[in-house]
Amino acid sequence: IATAAIATGLSAVTMQVMICIPGILIKAALFFNIILSGVVAALGFLYGGVIAGCIGLLFFALMLCYARAVWSRIPFATANLKTGCAAIRANCGVTIIAYLITAVAFAWAVLWSLCMAGVQDKLYKCDENGENCTNPNYGLLFLLFVSFFFTHQVLQNCVHVTVAGVTGTWWFNPKESGFCSGSVIGALGRTLTTSFGSICFGSLLVAIIQAVRQLAETARQNDDVGQLIACCVDCILSCLQSILEYFNKWAFVYVGLYGYGYCEAGKNVIQLFKDRGWEAIIADDLVGMVLFMVSLIVGLVTGGIAMLFETNTDWFDGWPYDHAEWVAFAVGFVVGLVLCSILMSVIASSVNSTIVLFAEGPAEFEKNHPELSAEMREAWQSAHPGCF
């Protein structure tokens, strides 16, 4: 409980820091990823051999090239991060919705695990020696996997759509903003009613791919399919899943902003990338690096504080195993990382919405938020002179 409270407080502080120095954080995140890839390459040469080291060195070189290529785009990503954080700060009640839905997702995972254990105990039988086990019912497993992934996708996308709706209201009508204002309640209401069908449809497409991947892995573990075939199937499905999840991320922004159906939102996503090209992807990627770095830092700090609690209190005196301080660190790290990641995912959704809104409604942005608009316009013009 103590680490959770500390992690929540640190997450709120980091959001304010991101508003104050977003550009510095983006550059720091780029250097952090370059250094991390360099460390991986060095460890590859030390412990994994020449091949592992060369692969790590290749990724290190790619990160250097990527940093050089996107350096001029940092001001635009900075403006988007600052704007997205400002929208969440003005409607911070939406973060409570994110935490509550995450709790629901955790409860569903526990319930599904119990159901899965019961099904396996009923249908999956082995002899006394643990051998000659019956083949699993792949049809039933597929349905169970779909139910698990579909529910999690729906819950995750409900948060995403709600944040998009809140950001859109802040963009067009900032007077309605507030902690638990009508914009937050209204966005949640639209998400769970008129937009819920679109969310379920897009979520089902991803859930089916995830279920088939899990089914292929189960078949591989049971030697019901060859290792090579299972690997190829998993690779293809993994690529399809990544593409569809990235497409959904932008499509659901349009669903939350304008109430479009899934297919109509998809058409607008295609048009967005035609108009903005790589700018939207680069800005999204740079912001994602910052959010990951911040979550990691909060997790490490929370873990360190938990370790201090262990050494200066009697909370772990009854712990029957050695290295209680590292157990405390691990617990604190996980709690901090998870809680901060929830807030960072909300900010990421707001930033995605900002990128779309800047393409769709720059005039309203100029009218309602002139300082942020001027900063974003200047950043865009520096990267694309003469476009405005």
CSV table of C-alpha atoms in Angstrom, one decimal:
chain,number,residue,atom,x,y,z
A,1,ILE,CA,0.0,0.0,0.0
A,2,ALA,CA,2.8,2.4,0.9
A,3,THR,CA,4.7,1.7,-2.4
A,4,ALA,CA,1.4,2.1,-4.3
A,5,ALA,CA,0.8,5.5,-2.7
A,6,ILE,CA,4.4,6.6,-3.4
A,7,ALA,CA,4.2,5.4,-7.0
A,8,THR,CA,1.0,7.3,-7.6
A,9,GLY,CA,2.5,10.5,-6.2
A,10,LEU,CA,5.6,10.1,-8.3
A,11,SER,CA,3.6,9.4,-11.4
A,12,ALA,CA,1.7,12.7,-10.8
A,13,VAL,CA,5.0,14.6,-10.4
A,14,THR,CA,6.5,13.1,-13.5
A,15,MET,CA,3.5,14.3,-15.5
A,16,GLN,CA,4.2,17.8,-14.3
A,17,VAL,CA,7.8,17.4,-15.2
A,18,MET,CA,6.9,16.3,-18.7
A,19,ILE,CA,4.9,19.5,-19.2
A,20,CYS,CA,7.9,21.6,-18.0
A,21,ILE,CA,10.8,19.9,-19.9
A,22,PRO,CA,9.3,17.6,-22.6
A,23,GLY,CA,12.1,18.3,-25.1
A,24,ILE,CA,14.9,17.4,-22.6
A,25,LEU,CA,13.1,14.2,-21.7
A,26,ILE,CA,12.6,13.2,-25.4
A,27,LYS,CA,16.3,13.7,-26.1
A,28,ALA,CA,17.2,11.9,-22.9
A,29,ALA,CA,15.0,9.0,-23.9
A,30,LEU,CA,16.7,8.8,-27.3
A,31,PHE,CA,20.2,8.7,-25.6
A,32,PHE,CA,18.8,6.2,-23.1
A,33,ASN,CA,17.8,3.8,-25.9
A,34,ILE,CA,21.1,4.3,-27.7
A,35,ILE,CA,23.1,3.5,-24.5
A,36,LEU,CA,20.9,0.6,-23.7
A,37,SER,CA,21.4,-0.9,-27.2
A,38,GLY,CA,25.2,-0.4,-26.8
A,39,VAL,CA,25.2,-2.2,-23.4
A,40,VAL,CA,23.3,-5.1,-25.0
A,41,ALA,CA,25.9,-5.3,-27.8
A,42,ALA,CA,28.7,-5.3,-25.2
A,43,LEU,CA,27.1,-8.0,-23.1
A,44,GLY,CA,26.5,-10.0,-26.3
A,45,PHE,CA,30.2,-10.0,-27.1
A,46,LEU,CA,31.1,-10.8,-23.5
A,47,TYR,CA,28.7,-13.6,-22.8
A,48,GLY,CA,26.8,-14.6,-26.0
A,49,GLY,CA,29.6,-14.9,-28.5
A,50,VAL,CA,30.4,-13.0,-31.8
A,51,ILE,CA,27.0,-13.5,-33.4
A,52,ALA,CA,25.0,-12.2,-30.5
A,53,GLY,CA,27.4,-9.2,-30.2
A,54,CYS,CA,27.1,-8.4,-33.9
A,55,ILE,CA,23.3,-8.5,-33.7
A,56,GLY,CA,23.5,-6.1,-30.8
A,57,LEU,CA,26.0,-3.9,-32.6
A,58,LEU,CA,23.6,-3.8,-35.6
A,59,PHE,CA,20.8,-2.6,-33.4
A,60,PHE,CA,23.1,0.0,-31.8
A,61,ALA,CA,24.0,1.3,-35.3
A,62,LEU,CA,20.3,1.4,-36.2
A,63,MET,CA,19.5,3.4,-33.1
A,64,LEU,CA,22.2,5.9,-34.0
A,65,CYS,CA,20.8,6.3,-37.5
A,66,TYR,CA,17.3,6.6,-36.1
A,67,ALA,CA,18.3,9.3,-33.7
A,68,ARG,CA,20.0,11.3,-36.4
A,69,ALA,CA,17.0,10.9,-38.7
A,70,VAL,CA,14.4,12.0,-36.2
A,71,TRP,CA,16.3,14.7,-34.4
A,72,SER,CA,14.7,17.5,-36.4
A,73,ARG,CA,11.2,16.1,-35.5
A,74,ILE,CA,11.9,16.4,-31.8
A,75,PRO,CA,10.2,19.8,-31.4
A,76,PHE,CA,7.0,18.6,-32.9
A,77,ALA,CA,6.9,15.5,-30.7
A,78,THR,CA,7.8,17.8,-27.7
A,79,ALA,CA,4.8,20.0,-28.5
A,80,ASN,CA,2.5,17.0,-28.8
A,81,LEU,CA,3.7,15.6,-25.5
A,82,LYS,CA,3.2,18.9,-23.7
A,83,THR,CA,-0.3,19.3,-25.1
A,84,GLY,CA,-1.3,15.8,-24.3
A,85,CYS,CA,-0.1,16.2,-20.7
A,86,ALA,CA,-2.0,19.5,-20.4
A,87,ALA,CA,-5.2,17.9,-21.6
A,88,ILE,CA,-4.9,15.1,-19.0
A,89,ARG,CA,-4.0,17.5,-16.2
A,90,ALA,CA,-7.1,19.5,-17.0
A,91,ASN,CA,-9.2,16.4,-16.8
A,92,CYS,CA,-7.3,14.2,-14.4
A,93,GLY,CA,-10.4,12.3,-13.3
A,94,VAL,CA,-10.0,10.2,-16.4
A,95,THR,CA,-6.9,8.6,-14.8
A,96,ILE,CA,-9.2,7.2,-12.1
A,97,ILE,CA,-11.3,5.5,-14.8
A,98,ALA,CA,-8.1,4.0,-16.1
A,99,TYR,CA,-7.1,2.6,-12.7
A,100,LEU,CA,-10.6,1.2,-12.1
A,101,ILE,CA,-10.7,-0.5,-15.5
A,102,THR,CA,-7.3,-1.9,-14.8
A,103,ALA,CA,-8.6,-3.4,-11.6
A,104,VAL,CA,-11.5,-4.9,-13.5
A,105,ALA,CA,-9.0,-6.4,-16.0
A,106,PHE,CA,-7.0,-8.0,-13.1
A,107,ALA,CA,-10.2,-9.4,-11.6
A,108,TRP,CA,-11.2,-10.9,-15.0
A,109,ALA,CA,-7.7,-12.5,-15.3
A,110,VAL,CA,-8.1,-14.1,-11.9
A,111,LEU,CA,-11.6,-15.4,-12.7
A,112,TRP,CA,-10.5,-16.7,-16.1
A,113,SER,CA,-7.5,-18.5,-14.6
A,114,LEU,CA,-9.8,-20.3,-12.2
A,115,CYS,CA,-12.1,-21.3,-15.0
A,116,MET,CA,-9.2,-22.5,-17.2
A,117,ALA,CA,-7.9,-24.6,-14.3
A,118,GLY,CA,-11.3,-26.2,-13.8
A,119,VAL,CA,-11.6,-27.0,-17.6
A,120,GLN,CA,-8.1,-28.5,-17.7
A,121,ASP,CA,-8.8,-30.6,-14.6
A,122,LYS,CA,-12.0,-31.9,-16.1
A,123,LEU,CA,-10.8,-32.6,-19.7
A,124,TYR,CA,-7.0,-33.1,-19.5
A,125,LYS,CA,-6.3,-36.4,-18.0
A,126,CYS,CA,-2.9,-38.2,-17.5
A,127,ASP,CA,-2.0,-41.6,-16.1
A,128,GLU,CA,-0.5,-42.1,-12.6
A,129,ASN,CA,3.0,-41.5,-13.9
A,130,GLY,CA,2.0,-38.2,-15.5
A,131,GLU,CA,2.4,-39.7,-19.0
A,132,ASN,CA,0.0,-40.7,-21.8
A,133,CYS,CA,-2.1,-37.6,-21.4
A,134,THR,CA,-5.2,-37.0,-23.4
A,135,ASN,CA,-5.1,-34.4,-26.2
A,136,PRO,CA,-6.6,-31.1,-25.3
A,137,ASN,CA,-9.9,-29.9,-26.8
A,138,TYR,CA,-8.5,-27.2,-29.2
A,139,GLY,CA,-12.0,-25.9,-30.0
A,140,LEU,CA,-12.8,-25.3,-26.4
A,141,LEU,CA,-9.3,-23.8,-25.8
A,142,PHE,CA,-9.8,-21.5,-28.7
A,143,LEU,CA,-13.1,-20.1,-27.2
A,144,LEU,CA,-11.5,-19.7,-23.8
A,145,PHE,CA,-8.5,-17.9,-25.3
A,146,VAL,CA,-10.8,-15.6,-27.3
A,147,SER,CA,-12.8,-14.8,-24.3
A,148,PHE,CA,-9.7,-13.9,-22.3
A,149,PHE,CA,-8.0,-11.7,-24.9
A,150,PHE,CA,-11.3,-10.2,-26.2
A,151,THR,CA,-12.2,-8.9,-22.7
A,152,HIS,CA,-8.8,-7.5,-22.1
A,153,GLN,CA,-8.7,-5.8,-25.5
A,154,VAL,CA,-12.2,-4.3,-24.9
A,155,LEU,CA,-11.2,-2.9,-21.5
A,156,GLN,CA,-7.9,-1.5,-22.8
A,157,ASN,CA,-9.6,0.1,-25.8
A,158,CYS,CA,-12.4,1.5,-23.6
A,159,VAL,CA,-9.8,3.6,-21.7
A,160,HIS,CA,-8.2,4.6,-25.0
A,161,VAL,CA,-11.5,5.8,-26.5
A,162,THR,CA,-12.5,7.6,-23.3
A,163,VAL,CA,-9.2,9.5,-23.2
A,164,ALA,CA,-9.6,10.4,-26.8
A,165,GLY,CA,-13.1,11.8,-26.1
A,166,VAL,CA,-11.9,13.8,-23.1
A,167,THR,CA,-9.0,15.2,-25.1
A,168,GLY,CA,-11.4,16.2,-27.9
A,169,THR,CA,-13.7,18.0,-25.6
A,170,TRP,CA,-10.7,19.9,-24.0
A,171,TRP,CA,-9.6,20.8,-27.5
A,172,PHE,CA,-12.9,22.1,-28.8
A,173,ASN,CA,-14.6,23.3,-25.6
A,174,PRO,CA,-12.1,23.7,-22.7
A,175,LYS,CA,-14.7,25.3,-20.5
A,176,GLU,CA,-16.1,21.8,-19.8
A,177,SER,CA,-12.8,20.5,-18.4
A,178,GLY,CA,-12.4,19.5,-14.8
A,179,PHE,CA,-11.5,16.7,-12.5
A,180,CYS,CA,-14.7,14.8,-12.8
A,181,SER,CA,-16.4,17.1,-15.2
A,182,GLY,CA,-19.1,16.5,-17.8
A,183,SER,CA,-16.4,15.9,-20.4
A,184,VAL,CA,-15.0,12.9,-18.5
A,185,ILE,CA,-18.4,11.4,-17.7
A,186,GLY,CA,-19.7,12.1,-21.1
A,187,ALA,CA,-16.8,10.5,-22.8
A,188,LEU,CA,-17.1,7.4,-20.7
A,189,GLY,CA,-20.8,7.3,-21.4
A,190,ARG,CA,-20.3,7.4,-25.2
A,191,THR,CA,-17.6,4.8,-24.9
A,192,LEU,CA,-19.9,2.4,-23.1
A,193,THR,CA,-22.9,3.0,-25.3
A,194,THR,CA,-22.7,4.4,-28.9
A,195,SER,CA,-19.0,3.5,-29.4
A,196,PHE,CA,-19.1,0.2,-27.7
A,197,GLY,CA,-19.9,-1.8,-30.8
A,198,SER,CA,-16.9,-0.4,-32.7
A,199,ILE,CA,-14.7,-1.1,-29.8
A,200,CYS,CA,-15.9,-4.7,-29.6
A,201,PHE,CA,-15.5,-5.2,-33.3
A,202,GLY,CA,-11.9,-4.0,-33.4
A,203,SER,CA,-11.0,-5.8,-30.2
A,204,LEU,CA,-12.4,-9.1,-31.6
A,205,LEU,CA,-10.1,-9.0,-34.6
A,206,VAL,CA,-7.0,-8.7,-32.4
A,207,ALA,CA,-8.3,-11.3,-29.9
A,208,ILE,CA,-8.8,-13.9,-32.6
A,209,ILE,CA,-5.2,-13.5,-33.8
A,210,GLN,CA,-4.0,-13.7,-30.2
A,211,ALA,CA,-6.1,-16.8,-29.5
A,212,VAL,CA,-4.7,-18.5,-32.7
A,213,ARG,CA,-1.2,-17.7,-31.6
A,214,GLN,CA,-1.8,-19.1,-28.2
A,215,LEU,CA,-3.4,-22.2,-29.7
A,216,ALA,CA,-0.3,-22.7,-31.9
A,217,GLU,CA,1.9,-22.5,-28.9
A,218,THR,CA,-0.2,-25.0,-27.0
A,219,ALA,CA,0.0,-27.4,-30.0
A,220,ARG,CA,3.8,-26.9,-30.2
A,221,GLN,CA,4.2,-27.7,-26.5
A,222,ASN,CA,2.1,-30.9,-26.9
A,223,ASP,CA,4.0,-32.0,-30.0
A,224,ASP,CA,0.9,-31.9,-32.1
A,225,VAL,CA,2.6,-29.7,-34.7
A,226,GLY,CA,6.2,-29.3,-35.9
A,227,GLN,CA,8.5,-26.8,-34.3
A,228,LEU,CA,9.2,-25.1,-37.6
A,229,ILE,CA,5.6,-24.8,-38.6
A,230,ALA,CA,4.6,-23.4,-35.2
A,231,CYS,CA,7.4,-20.9,-35.4
A,232,CYS,CA,6.4,-19.7,-38.8
A,233,VAL,CA,2.8,-19.4,-37.9
A,234,ASP,CA,3.6,-17.5,-34.7
A,235,CYS,CA,5.9,-15.1,-36.7
A,236,ILE,CA,3.2,-14.4,-39.3
A,237,LEU,CA,0.5,-13.9,-36.7
A,238,SER,CA,2.7,-11.7,-34.5
A,239,CYS,CA,3.3,-9.4,-37.5
A,240,LEU,CA,-0.5,-9.3,-38.2
A,241,GLN,CA,-1.3,-8.6,-34.6
A,242,SER,CA,1.2,-5.7,-34.4
A,243,ILE,CA,-0.1,-4.1,-37.5
A,244,LEU,CA,-3.7,-4.5,-36.4
A,245,GLU,CA,-3.0,-3.2,-32.9
A,246,TYR,CA,-1.2,-0.1,-34.3
A,247,PHE,CA,-4.1,0.5,-36.7
A,248,ASN,CA,-6.6,0.1,-34.0
A,249,LYS,CA,-4.8,2.6,-31.8
A,250,TRP,CA,-5.4,5.3,-34.3
A,251,ALA,CA,-8.8,4.1,-35.4
A,252,PHE,CA,-10.1,4.2,-31.9
A,253,VAL,CA,-8.9,7.8,-31.6
A,254,TYR,CA,-11.4,8.7,-34.3
A,255,VAL,CA,-14.1,6.6,-32.6
A,256,GLY,CA,-13.6,8.6,-29.4
A,257,LEU,CA,-13.3,12.0,-31.0
A,258,TYR,CA,-16.1,11.9,-33.6
A,259,GLY,CA,-18.2,8.7,-32.8
A,260,TYR,CA,-17.3,7.1,-36.1
A,261,GLY,CA,-17.9,3.4,-36.7
A,262,TYR,CA,-14.9,1.2,-36.9
A,263,CYS,CA,-14.7,1.0,-40.7
A,264,GLU,CA,-15.2,4.8,-41.2
A,265,ALA,CA,-12.6,5.4,-38.5
A,266,GLY,CA,-10.2,3.1,-40.4
A,267,LYS,CA,-10.7,5.1,-43.6
A,268,ASN,CA,-9.8,8.3,-41.7
A,269,VAL,CA,-6.6,6.6,-40.3
A,270,ILE,CA,-5.5,5.8,-43.9
A,271,GLN,CA,-6.1,9.4,-44.8
A,272,LEU,CA,-4.2,10.6,-41.8
A,273,PHE,CA,-1.1,8.8,-42.9
A,274,LYS,CA,-1.5,10.0,-46.4
A,275,ASP,CA,-1.6,13.6,-45.2
A,276,ARG,CA,1.0,13.4,-42.4
A,277,GLY,CA,3.2,10.6,-43.6
A,278,TRP,CA,5.8,9.5,-41.1
A,279,GLU,CA,5.3,12.5,-38.8
A,280,ALA,CA,2.5,10.8,-36.8
A,281,ILE,CA,4.5,7.6,-36.4
A,282,ILE,CA,7.7,9.4,-35.4
A,283,ALA,CA,6.0,11.6,-32.9
A,284,ASP,CA,4.2,8.6,-31.4
A,285,ASP,CA,7.4,6.6,-31.2
A,286,LEU,CA,9.4,9.4,-29.6
A,287,VAL,CA,6.7,10.0,-27.0
A,288,GLY,CA,6.5,6.3,-26.3
A,289,MET,CA,10.2,6.2,-25.5
A,290,VAL,CA,9.8,8.9,-22.9
A,291,LEU,CA,6.8,7.3,-21.3
A,292,PHE,CA,8.7,3.9,-21.0
A,293,MET,CA,11.7,5.6,-19.6
A,294,VAL,CA,9.6,7.5,-17.0
A,295,SER,CA,7.8,4.4,-16.0
A,296,LEU,CA,11.1,2.5,-15.6
A,297,ILE,CA,12.5,5.4,-13.4
A,298,VAL,CA,9.4,5.5,-11.2
A,299,GLY,CA,9.6,1.7,-10.8
A,300,LEU,CA,13.3,1.8,-9.8
A,301,VAL,CA,12.7,4.7,-7.4
A,302,THR,CA,9.7,3.0,-5.8
A,303,GLY,CA,11.8,-0.2,-5.5
A,304,GLY,CA,14.6,1.7,-3.8
A,305,ILE,CA,12.1,3.2,-1.3
A,306,ALA,CA,10.6,-0.2,-0.6
A,307,MET,CA,14.2,-1.5,0.1
A,308,LEU,CA,14.6,1.4,2.5
A,309,PHE,CA,11.4,0.4,4.2
A,310,GLU,CA,12.7,-3.1,4.6
A,311,THR,CA,15.9,-2.0,6.2
A,312,ASN,CA,14.5,0.6,8.5
A,313,THR,CA,11.2,-1.0,9.6
A,314,ASP,CA,10.1,-4.4,11.0
A,315,TRP,CA,7.6,-5.1,8.2
A,316,PHE,CA,9.7,-8.0,6.8
A,317,ASP,CA,10.9,-9.4,10.2
A,318,GLY,CA,8.7,-12.5,9.8
A,319,TRP,CA,10.0,-13.2,6.3
A,320,PRO,CA,11.3,-16.8,6.4
A,321,TYR,CA,13.7,-16.5,3.4
A,322,ASP,CA,17.0,-14.7,2.8
A,323,HIS,CA,17.4,-11.5,0.8
A,324,ALA,CA,14.3,-9.8,2.1
A,325,GLU,CA,15.6,-6.4,0.8
A,326,TRP,CA,15.6,-7.7,-2.7
A,327,VAL,CA,12.1,-9.1,-2.4
A,328,ALA,CA,11.0,-5.7,-1.2
A,329,PHE,CA,12.8,-4.0,-4.1
A,330,ALA,CA,11.1,-6.4,-6.6
A,331,VAL,CA,7.6,-5.7,-5.1
A,332,GLY,CA,8.2,-2.0,-5.1
A,333,PHE,CA,9.5,-2.0,-8.6
A,334,VAL,CA,6.6,-4.0,-10.0
A,335,VAL,CA,4.0,-1.9,-8.2
A,336,GLY,CA,5.7,1.4,-9.3
A,337,LEU,CA,6.1,0.2,-12.9
A,338,VAL,CA,2.5,-1.0,-13.2
A,339,LEU,CA,0.9,2.1,-11.6
A,340,CYS,CA,3.0,4.6,-13.5
A,341,SER,CA,2.5,2.7,-16.8
A,342,ILE,CA,-1.3,3.1,-16.4
A,343,LEU,CA,-0.9,6.8,-16.2
A,344,MET,CA,1.6,6.9,-19.0
A,345,SER,CA,-0.8,4.9,-21.2
A,346,VAL,CA,-3.5,7.6,-20.6
A,347,ILE,CA,-1.0,10.3,-21.6
A,348,ALA,CA,0.0,8.2,-24.7
A,349,SER,CA,-3.7,8.1,-25.7
A,350,SER,CA,-4.0,11.8,-25.2
A,351,VAL,CA,-0.9,12.4,-27.4
A,352,ASN,CA,-2.3,10.3,-30.2
A,353,SER,CA,-5.5,12.3,-30.0
A,354,THR,CA,-3.5,15.5,-30.1
A,355,ILE,CA,-1.7,14.4,-33.3
A,356,VAL,CA,-5.1,13.6,-35.0
A,357,LEU,CA,-6.7,16.8,-33.7
A,358,PHE,CA,-3.9,19.0,-34.9
A,359,ALA,CA,-4.4,17.6,-38.4
A,360,GLU,CA,-8.2,17.9,-38.2
A,361,GLY,CA,-8.9,21.1,-36.2
A,362,PRO,CA,-5.9,23.5,-36.0
A,363,ALA,CA,-8.2,26.5,-36.0
A,364,GLU,CA,-10.0,25.5,-32.9
A,365,PHE,CA,-6.7,24.8,-31.2
A,366,GLU,CA,-5.5,28.3,-32.0
A,367,LYS,CA,-8.7,29.8,-30.6
A,368,ASN,CA,-8.9,27.8,-27.4
A,369,HIS,CA,-5.2,27.2,-26.5
A,370,PRO,CA,-3.2,29.9,-28.3
A,371,GLU,CA,0.1,29.3,-26.5
A,372,LEU,CA,0.2,25.6,-27.1
A,373,SER,CA,-1.0,26.1,-30.7
A,374,ALA,CA,1.7,28.6,-31.4
A,375,GLU,CA,4.4,26.2,-30.1
A,376,MET,CA,3.1,23.3,-32.1
A,377,ARG,CA,2.7,25.4,-35.3
A,378,GLU,CA,6.3,26.7,-34.9
A,379,ALA,CA,7.6,23.1,-34.4
A,380,TRP,CA,5.7,21.9,-37.5
A,381,GLN,CA,6.9,24.8,-39.6
A,382,SER,CA,10.5,24.2,-38.5
A,383,ALA,CA,10.3,20.6,-39.8
A,384,HIS,CA,8.1,21.5,-42.9
A,385,PRO,CA,8.8,25.1,-43.9
A,386,GLY,CA,6.0,26.7,-45.9
A,387,CYS,CA,3.3,24.0,-45.1
A,388,PHE,CA,1.1,26.4,-43.1
